[in-house]
XYZ file of C-alpha atoms in Angstrom:
618
model
C 0.000 0.000 0.000
C 2.745 2.396 -0.881
C 1.646 5.741 -2.141
C 3.144 5.603 -5.565
C 6.489 4.549 -4.053
C 7.910 7.983 -4.652
C 11.086 8.493 -2.651
C 12.029 11.950 -1.457
C 15.371 13.236 -0.328
C 16.059 14.673 3.086
C 19.562 15.588 4.097
C 20.993 13.429 1.296
C 19.027 10.416 2.494
C 16.130 8.778 0.692
C 12.969 7.891 2.535
C 9.798 6.335 1.195
C 6.422 7.749 2.132
C 3.995 5.041 3.162
C 0.372 6.101 2.890
C -0.916 5.372 6.374
C -4.402 6.734 5.808
C -5.285 5.005 2.563
C -7.705 2.603 4.197
C -9.193 5.074 6.658
C -12.723 6.262 6.031
C -12.447 9.952 5.241
C -14.271 12.229 7.621
C -15.337 9.308 9.823
C -17.293 10.037 12.922
C -18.692 7.859 15.643
C -21.664 7.051 13.417
C -20.206 7.045 9.928
C -22.076 4.885 7.398
C -20.334 1.666 6.533
C -19.195 2.010 2.929
C -16.984 -0.135 0.827
C -17.284 -3.109 3.133
C -17.333 -5.592 0.310
C -15.734 -5.723 -3.059
C -16.937 -9.130 -3.976
C -20.619 -8.558 -4.359
C -21.673 -9.562 -0.904
C -23.432 -6.261 -0.365
C -22.738 -3.522 2.096
C -23.293 -4.441 5.655
C -22.856 -8.215 5.177
C -19.825 -10.417 5.556
C -18.806 -13.267 3.275
C -21.289 -15.623 4.859
C -24.155 -13.235 4.246
C -24.455 -12.296 7.913
C -25.153 -8.739 8.900
C -21.949 -6.961 9.849
C -21.403 -5.500 13.302
C -21.389 -1.741 13.832
C -17.965 -1.509 15.501
C -14.736 -2.136 13.653
C -13.351 -3.944 16.688
C -15.839 -6.772 16.083
C -14.707 -7.566 12.548
C -11.770 -9.830 13.367
C -13.906 -11.963 15.693
C -17.186 -12.043 13.752
C -16.790 -15.704 12.752
C -15.361 -16.906 16.065
C -17.417 -18.932 18.593
C -18.802 -16.996 21.536
C -16.081 -18.147 23.959
C -13.402 -16.613 21.710
C -15.076 -13.221 21.292
C -13.671 -10.530 23.613
C -16.110 -8.638 25.797
C -15.937 -6.565 28.947
C -18.115 -9.187 30.649
C -15.230 -11.684 30.456
C -13.188 -9.221 32.499
C -15.650 -8.178 35.222
C -15.396 -11.310 37.395
C -11.598 -11.527 37.676
C -11.281 -7.735 37.853
C -13.690 -7.664 40.805
C -11.696 -10.453 42.477
C -8.481 -8.540 41.779
C -9.805 -5.334 43.370
C -11.337 -7.278 46.273
C -7.940 -8.808 47.024
C -6.216 -5.443 46.590
C -8.608 -3.729 49.008
C -8.840 -6.629 51.446
C -5.120 -6.978 52.030
C -4.419 -3.303 52.810
C -5.289 -3.305 56.529
C -4.040 -6.854 57.346
C -0.710 -6.158 55.688
C -0.326 -2.889 57.598
C -1.086 -4.720 60.860
C 1.394 -7.435 59.942
C 4.103 -4.854 59.266
C 3.375 -3.192 62.610
C 3.676 -6.511 64.471
C 6.855 -7.561 62.659
C 8.591 -4.224 63.186
C 7.428 -4.100 66.809
C 8.723 -7.607 67.437
C 12.066 -6.801 65.851
C 12.343 -3.463 67.705
C 11.866 -4.940 71.167
C 14.077 -7.940 70.373
C 16.923 -5.632 69.406
C 16.434 -3.589 72.572
C 16.623 -6.743 74.657
C 19.762 -7.819 72.803
C 21.444 -4.523 73.763
C 20.028 -4.557 77.300
C 19.587 -8.076 78.756
C 17.656 -6.629 81.701
C 14.992 -5.160 79.425
C 11.655 -6.990 79.558
C 8.684 -6.669 77.209
C 5.380 -8.382 76.548
C 5.748 -10.859 73.663
C 4.309 -9.674 70.358
C 1.716 -12.048 68.895
C 1.008 -11.627 65.204
C -2.582 -10.588 64.592
C -3.389 -10.090 68.286
C -3.956 -6.886 70.220
C -0.456 -5.636 71.014
C -0.700 -2.317 72.905
C 3.074 -2.218 73.362
C 3.336 -1.605 69.598
C 1.710 1.820 69.982
C 4.990 3.247 71.228
C 6.109 6.333 69.269
C 9.434 4.720 68.327
C 7.635 1.731 66.775
C 5.157 3.933 64.935
C 8.015 5.991 63.528
C 9.699 2.878 62.148
C 6.396 1.689 60.688
C 5.739 5.028 58.968
C 9.228 5.053 57.461
C 9.060 1.462 56.257
C 5.591 1.783 54.687
C 6.744 4.960 52.941
C 9.660 3.027 51.452
C 7.350 0.265 50.227
C 4.866 2.717 48.742
C 7.533 4.850 47.063
C 9.333 1.820 45.620
C 6.163 0.262 44.216
C 4.924 3.577 42.827
C 8.252 4.535 41.263
C 8.791 1.154 39.604
C 5.211 0.972 38.336
C 5.664 4.473 36.889
C 8.506 3.035 34.808
C 6.948 -0.269 33.788
C 3.203 0.424 33.475
C 3.608 2.653 30.368
C 5.904 0.048 28.797
C 3.381 -2.714 29.417
C 0.621 -0.560 27.955
C 2.662 0.119 24.830
C 3.690 -3.541 24.461
C 0.070 -4.634 24.772
C -0.728 -2.731 21.567
C 1.711 -4.996 19.713
C 1.586 -8.303 21.603
C -1.967 -8.440 22.939
C -3.604 -7.578 26.240
C -4.026 -10.937 27.968
C -0.376 -11.946 28.219
C 0.500 -8.515 29.628
C -2.383 -8.852 32.101
C -0.788 -12.114 33.230
C 2.572 -10.403 33.698
C 1.080 -7.562 35.739
C -0.686 -10.083 38.009
C 2.480 -12.109 38.630
C 4.010 -9.253 40.618
C 1.228 -9.387 43.192
C 1.587 -13.174 43.370
C 5.315 -12.929 44.145
C 4.647 -10.179 46.684
C 2.134 -12.315 48.590
C 4.480 -15.333 48.606
C 7.217 -13.249 50.252
C 4.684 -11.786 52.704
C 3.572 -15.273 53.761
C 7.148 -16.387 54.300
C 7.871 -13.286 56.403
C 4.751 -13.917 58.499
C 5.289 -17.664 58.950
C 9.036 -17.569 59.621
C 9.789 -14.167 61.203
C 12.973 -15.491 62.841
C 14.393 -16.609 59.479
C 12.835 -14.210 56.966
C 13.248 -10.620 58.132
C 10.497 -8.107 57.480
C 13.005 -6.275 55.267
C 12.313 -8.957 52.647
C 8.974 -7.230 52.114
C 10.966 -4.636 50.167
C 11.768 -7.376 47.644
C 8.053 -8.141 47.412
C 7.338 -4.475 46.736
C 10.055 -4.563 44.065
C 8.423 -7.505 42.286
C 5.010 -5.863 42.540
C 6.278 -2.571 41.148
C 8.471 -4.020 38.401
C 5.443 -5.919 37.071
C 3.364 -2.745 36.989
C 1.367 -3.322 40.195
C -2.294 -2.302 40.362
C -1.602 0.603 37.983
C -0.685 -1.680 35.073
C -3.602 -4.007 35.767
C -5.968 -1.061 35.674
C -4.720 0.473 32.408
C -4.539 -2.920 30.678
C -8.094 -3.663 31.782
C -9.263 -0.329 30.389
C -7.344 -0.979 27.163
C -9.024 -4.373 26.837
C -12.419 -2.762 27.354
C -11.652 -0.087 24.751
C -10.779 -2.792 22.220
C -14.130 -4.562 22.466
C -16.504 -1.678 23.246
C -17.843 0.700 20.561
C -17.527 4.428 21.342
C -21.247 4.680 22.100
C -20.954 2.153 24.957
C -17.339 2.532 26.034
C -18.021 4.899 28.923
C -20.614 2.502 30.369
C -18.288 -0.491 30.085
C -15.374 1.329 31.696
C -17.868 2.426 34.353
C -18.470 -1.265 35.091
C -14.768 -1.669 35.852
C -14.821 1.359 38.145
C -17.877 -0.061 39.898
C -15.902 -3.257 40.536
C -13.051 -1.131 41.886
C -15.219 0.808 44.327
C -17.025 -2.345 45.434
C -13.759 -4.169 46.041
C -12.233 -1.295 47.972
C -15.418 -0.870 50.031
C -16.041 -4.493 50.960
C -12.536 -5.937 50.730
C -11.375 -4.625 54.136
C -14.664 -5.621 55.818
C -14.596 -9.185 54.455
C -10.910 -9.524 55.286
C -11.536 -8.365 58.857
C -14.333 -10.902 59.382
C -12.236 -13.659 57.820
C -9.271 -12.973 60.121
C -11.599 -12.921 63.126
C -13.239 -16.178 62.029
C -9.962 -18.053 61.452
C -8.100 -16.450 64.355
C -5.002 -16.074 62.182
C -3.712 -12.968 60.477
C -1.713 -15.035 57.989
C -4.828 -16.813 56.701
C -6.011 -13.806 54.703
C -2.736 -13.754 52.762
C -3.331 -17.344 51.642
C -6.735 -16.280 50.344
C -5.246 -13.320 48.496
C -2.532 -15.584 47.076
C -5.249 -17.919 45.804
C -7.085 -14.965 44.229
C -3.937 -13.903 42.377
C -3.339 -17.464 41.188
C -6.927 -17.857 39.981
C -6.818 -14.522 38.119
C -3.556 -15.467 36.389
C -4.926 -18.850 35.271
C -8.159 -17.250 34.116
C -6.345 -14.615 32.074
C -4.104 -17.194 30.439
C -6.574 -20.010 29.695
C -10.057 -18.437 29.576
C -9.943 -14.731 28.703
C -10.245 -14.174 24.923
C -7.598 -11.941 23.393
C -9.035 -8.568 22.336
C -6.437 -7.808 19.639
C -6.344 -10.204 16.712
C -3.072 -11.614 15.442
C -3.455 -9.568 12.254
C -3.721 -6.312 14.204
C -0.796 -7.291 16.422
C 1.430 -7.936 13.413
C 0.349 -4.665 11.822
C 1.130 -2.756 15.024
C 4.565 -4.397 15.238
C 5.320 -3.502 11.631
C 4.269 0.074 12.256
C 6.424 0.254 15.378
C 9.448 -1.078 13.480
C 8.873 1.448 10.707
C 8.665 4.329 13.170
C 11.827 3.130 14.939
C 13.709 2.938 11.646
C 12.412 6.339 10.620
C 13.661 7.770 13.907
C 17.059 6.215 13.270
C 17.192 7.763 9.778
C 16.401 11.193 11.149
C 18.998 10.849 13.895
C 21.581 9.603 11.419
C 20.891 12.432 8.994
C 21.204 14.929 11.831
C 24.653 13.692 12.847
C 27.009 16.637 12.250
C 29.778 16.076 9.714
C 32.248 17.352 12.293
C 31.590 14.226 14.332
C 33.117 12.098 11.581
C 36.328 14.030 11.788
C 36.304 14.002 15.566
C 35.781 10.284 16.165
C 37.227 8.934 12.970
C 35.740 7.282 9.904
C 35.521 3.804 11.433
C 33.681 4.954 14.575
C 31.382 7.196 12.528
C 30.585 4.267 10.232
C 29.790 2.132 13.285
C 27.460 4.817 14.632
C 25.689 5.069 11.278
C 25.271 1.310 11.034
C 24.017 0.654 14.547
C 22.140 3.831 15.415
C 18.892 2.216 14.346
C 19.137 -0.332 17.145
C 20.639 1.223 20.249
C 19.921 4.959 20.044
C 16.104 4.747 19.825
C 16.224 2.331 22.763
C 18.299 4.821 24.753
C 15.890 7.643 23.954
C 12.876 5.534 24.921
C 14.522 4.723 28.270
C 13.679 8.234 29.414
C 11.138 7.634 32.220
C 9.020 10.548 30.981
C 9.175 9.466 27.326
C 5.685 7.825 27.397
C 4.171 11.269 28.006
C 5.112 12.286 24.467
C 1.977 10.607 23.167
C -0.011 13.352 24.909
C 1.546 15.991 22.634
C 1.394 14.701 19.028
C 3.166 16.845 16.472
C 1.569 18.738 13.619
C -0.294 22.010 13.311
C -3.609 20.261 12.801
C -3.233 18.519 16.182
C -3.224 21.660 18.309
C -6.693 21.105 19.760
C -5.910 17.422 20.195
C -2.822 18.211 22.278
C -4.900 20.499 24.483
C -7.617 17.867 24.942
C -5.192 15.065 25.770
C -3.157 17.102 28.255
C -6.253 18.456 30.029
C -7.946 15.046 30.230
C -4.752 13.364 31.456
C -4.207 15.978 34.171
C -7.855 15.813 35.262
C -7.700 12.027 35.478
C -4.451 12.176 37.459
C -5.964 14.718 39.845
C -9.005 12.489 40.401
C -6.738 9.534 41.132
C -4.602 11.605 43.514
C -7.672 12.731 45.436
C -8.957 9.149 45.621
C -5.621 7.758 46.836
C -4.644 10.551 49.204
C -7.845 12.214 50.349
C -9.687 9.139 51.621
C -7.486 8.700 54.680
C -7.617 12.398 55.542
C -11.432 12.516 55.240
C -11.735 9.589 57.663
C -9.288 11.204 60.106
C -11.155 14.520 59.858
C -14.556 12.896 60.484
C -13.220 11.088 63.542
C -11.672 14.306 64.816
C -14.714 16.544 64.255
C -17.578 14.174 65.108
C -15.876 11.706 67.478
C -16.630 8.855 65.118
C -15.239 5.434 65.839
C -14.231 2.698 63.439
C -17.832 1.602 62.919
C -19.134 5.075 62.022
C -16.189 5.864 59.743
C -16.450 2.497 57.977
C -20.185 2.997 57.530
C -19.597 6.429 55.951
C -16.988 5.056 53.519
C -19.225 2.113 52.588
C -22.261 4.350 51.958
C -20.327 6.708 49.685
C -18.711 3.809 47.822
C -22.022 2.038 47.280
C -23.630 5.219 45.952
C -20.770 5.450 43.453
C -21.396 1.853 42.432
C -25.141 2.472 41.944
C -24.418 5.560 39.843
C -21.952 3.676 37.633
C -24.114 0.555 37.250
C -27.572 2.123 36.995
C -27.590 5.866 36.331
C -24.711 6.035 33.818
C -26.156 3.291 31.536
C -29.548 5.052 31.539
C -27.954 8.397 30.629
C -25.901 6.728 27.914
C -28.966 4.979 26.468
C -31.160 8.083 26.433
C -28.623 10.565 25.083
C -26.361 8.386 22.936
C -27.724 4.953 22.000
C -31.292 6.020 21.160
C -30.214 8.937 18.917
C -27.805 6.568 17.174
C -30.566 4.057 16.495
C -32.901 6.829 15.342
C -30.237 8.050 12.923
C -29.889 4.552 11.512
C -33.625 4.221 10.962
C -33.955 7.650 9.350
C -31.019 7.045 7.036
C -32.400 3.658 6.007
C -29.022 2.065 6.714
C -29.036 -0.135 9.804
C -25.311 -0.801 9.402
C -23.477 2.248 10.708
C -19.791 1.926 11.419
C -18.763 3.459 14.733
C -15.244 4.825 14.798
C -13.119 6.762 17.233
C -13.744 10.427 16.488
C -12.945 12.148 19.768
C -15.086 12.790 22.808
C -18.664 13.711 21.982
C -20.834 16.355 23.647
C -22.211 13.866 26.181
C -18.682 12.972 27.333
C -17.768 16.615 27.788
C -20.884 17.564 29.740
C -20.807 14.440 31.913
C -17.232 15.310 32.840
C -18.120 18.900 33.699
C -21.152 17.946 35.796
C -19.239 15.208 37.649
C -16.349 17.535 38.476
C -18.769 20.252 39.575
C -20.487 17.763 41.882
C -17.134 16.768 43.361
C -16.181 20.408 43.861
C -19.533 21.234 45.501
C -19.356 18.269 47.882
C -15.764 19.005 48.847
C -16.599 22.686 49.428
C -19.425 21.555 51.704
C -16.912 19.737 53.913
C -15.405 23.137 54.729
C -18.562 24.632 56.211
C -20.719 21.827 57.631
C -20.508 20.994 61.330
C -23.291 18.416 61.566
C -22.937 14.719 60.832
C -26.013 14.547 58.585
C -24.779 17.376 56.376
C -21.300 15.846 56.261
C -22.762 12.583 54.952
C -24.830 14.554 52.435
C -21.665 16.225 51.143
C -20.100 12.786 50.801
C -23.044 11.658 48.685
C -22.553 14.724 46.476
C -18.934 13.737 45.883
C -20.129 10.217 44.990
C -21.588 11.619 41.766
C -18.030 12.581 40.921
C -17.414 8.886 40.301
C -18.656 9.530 36.775
C -15.644 11.758 36.118
C -12.933 9.089 36.100
C -14.902 6.629 33.942
C -15.895 9.397 31.525
C -12.348 10.764 31.298
C -10.727 7.421 30.516
C -13.450 6.575 28.025
C -13.174 9.952 26.296
C -9.394 9.945 26.052
C -9.359 6.598 24.195
C -11.614 8.065 21.500
C -8.957 10.608 20.473
C -6.483 8.112 18.961
C -6.557 5.007 16.733
C -7.064 1.627 18.380
C -3.395 0.677 17.973
C -2.340 3.593 20.217
C -4.843 3.121 23.056
C -2.458 1.041 25.166
C 0.350 3.580 24.816
C -1.985 6.456 25.644
C -3.419 4.791 28.748
C 0.121 3.778 29.691
C 1.125 7.442 29.740
C -1.848 8.187 31.987
C -0.793 5.210 34.113
C 2.566 6.925 34.583
C 0.765 9.921 36.070
C -1.307 7.567 38.241
C 1.810 5.889 39.603
C 3.415 9.226 40.417
C 0.183 10.240 42.141
C 0.353 7.101 44.302
C 3.785 8.190 45.468
C 3.246 11.886 46.153
C -0.472 12.339 46.909
C -0.636 10.581 50.306
C 2.458 12.372 51.587
C 1.225 15.756 50.316
C -2.335 15.483 51.638
C -1.384 13.923 54.972
C 1.340 16.536 55.440
C -1.080 19.414 54.858
C -3.615 17.974 57.282
C -0.987 17.285 59.955
C 0.337 20.833 59.685
C -3.087 22.528 59.975
C -5.231 20.186 62.109
C -4.628 22.190 65.292
C -5.338 25.608 63.770
C -7.609 25.193 60.748
C -8.421 21.523 60.045
C -10.535 22.476 57.010
C -7.452 23.807 55.168
C -7.070 20.466 53.398
C -10.584 20.737 51.957
C -9.881 24.296 50.815
C -6.935 23.013 48.791
C -8.929 20.051 47.444
C -11.836 22.306 46.460
C -9.407 24.584 44.639
C -8.052 21.626 42.677
C -11.532 20.514 41.664
C -12.409 24.099 40.784
C -9.412 24.296 38.464
C -10.441 20.968 36.940
C -13.965 22.294 36.294
C -12.533 25.369 34.564
C -10.118 23.247 32.523
C -12.948 20.945 31.413
C -14.535 23.872 29.544
C -11.447 23.970 27.313
C -12.016 20.363 26.179
C -13.531 20.353 22.715
C -15.702 17.532 21.342
C -15.078 15.646 18.085
C -11.307 16.205 18.070
C -9.340 13.288 16.655
C -5.716 12.542 15.789
C -5.029 14.192 12.407
C -1.907 12.512 11.093
C -0.246 13.816 7.966
C -1.000 10.483 6.271
C 2.577 9.338 5.945
C 5.180 7.559 8.031
C 8.791 8.016 7.092
C 10.389 4.628 6.462
C 14.083 4.295 5.575
C 14.807 3.119 2.020
C 17.988 1.371 1.131
C 19.270 2.284 -2.317
C 21.439 -0.179 -4.166
C 24.890 1.153 -4.819
C 24.678 4.000 -2.341
C 28.336 4.630 -1.409
C 27.334 5.955 2.008
C 25.337 2.842 2.853
C 26.035 -0.228 0.715
C 23.323 -2.205 2.493
C 20.511 0.053 1.278
C 17.738 -1.513 -0.839
C 15.863 0.201 -3.600
C 12.341 1.466 -3.145
C 10.992 -1.122 -5.566
C 12.155 -3.885 -3.217
C 9.915 -2.709 -0.380
C 6.993 -5.052 0.266
C 3.699 -3.612 -0.838
C 1.995 -4.354 2.474
C 4.620 -2.902 4.799
C 2.140 -1.032 6.961
C -1.420 -2.274 6.657
C -3.879 0.240 8.021
C -6.330 -0.947 10.672
């Protein structure tokens, strides 16, 4: 599919222009009519077997597959819920285990230095009041900060890579890899809990390393959203991603409660880690043997070919930009080596930049100005929502206990109520809104046009996405502002319910951002957002807890003032997001051409030798 195979010269190097947009429907929107679907007389809207064709291009590769090989978000909901349930359920038991292990080690070391020192033995999982000593709490805070920072930093490096690789090698195998880190982490945790005299609690750092290097929860989340984007048409994508967020909120709400009852029932703190280990093992086996792959082999091979072409094009540009003075400085032999091997090592070095994945948020080209603005604003809004979810939850609970003298029961009840309202909104209200304002108009358009086969394509966020985002952020801002002024428990709970409507914002943002780019770039785009999520996991808790600790004695509402300001800025920024903005590529990808007899590069091939299907367009 070369565009006339006309080479051009750039800095004395020839490159071929491959027409990347030849197969793209011109001017496609989310409801473009399906034209040119058949060249063999089958008729528009029917496949080779005479069956009516699906309305989403992501269905085409799996149209003739049996139902158990067709990807769908419903294949993902069960294991994703189990994954989030395990993630939420292990938080408190693992913190208690760390406290007991550090406390035990602290008093043992004191006794080793002072044989006359006596202390009450520390029993794992039991009530150990001696562990409330300030020195023990200080060690616990430092150690948990190390674990959190290590996991967040490593996942910030690996999650974008896994997202990008999933575009070329499929989602399910990368989902397996991201789940293996949690499995290894739980194995080390069990060993540290069962054999504390042999396996020091410092080995938990190795578990955090494995969890982070495999992408942790961040990679699992972005890969799950990428999978959903592959098999959900734009008109239903927000609802399907909302299902995943509903699983997340349900798991985080009920995971700690179920884990607490299970530990009390078994009488052993270690027992919950065996359950979580079993959950990780089941999820890994399910992903590998049951979950259908959402990217067909044809699309994977096309994405790999495109990636190789872009890498080679980058090498050509770098090679052509090498100053001639370098040849004289390093010598002809070294310069020849650099020219010959720059296509392999230099792009890899450039991509090793930890912030390199963020480049997908700022695509080049004059026609992509509005796209750059949309992507940056949506990514920052999504990161801010994640930061508030990760860092603000603990502070809100501490504030409620401080202001209203709530105990564990009251605080847990408040968190559960807010979480369940979020779940109801995502499972019930969002699908109704989507049906009334998006699905019904789409069906009406099909009936009026007389063509029931309308091809849905990514064409940017639509008006419903934009207004849902604005309303959700405004609800979050209003509820958070209410926290500043209310002094009664009932009104505080009411403000929490107002913030629950903000649960639409994250699902809408991640759905909208995937509509701005082609399907083969969704994993890379969500990987870049995952990088921001991982950084938020590192800095948000420390920032929010630090602000609250510094102002709790003078003005405890200062934290909510800052949080309201952030949501206010997000509301303002959302009005700069424009609907129906899509990636406008120039239609060509520069691919290096090797010219026979070129004295500067004897290995170059002529343009006529390039395969005609170098870069098939999806």
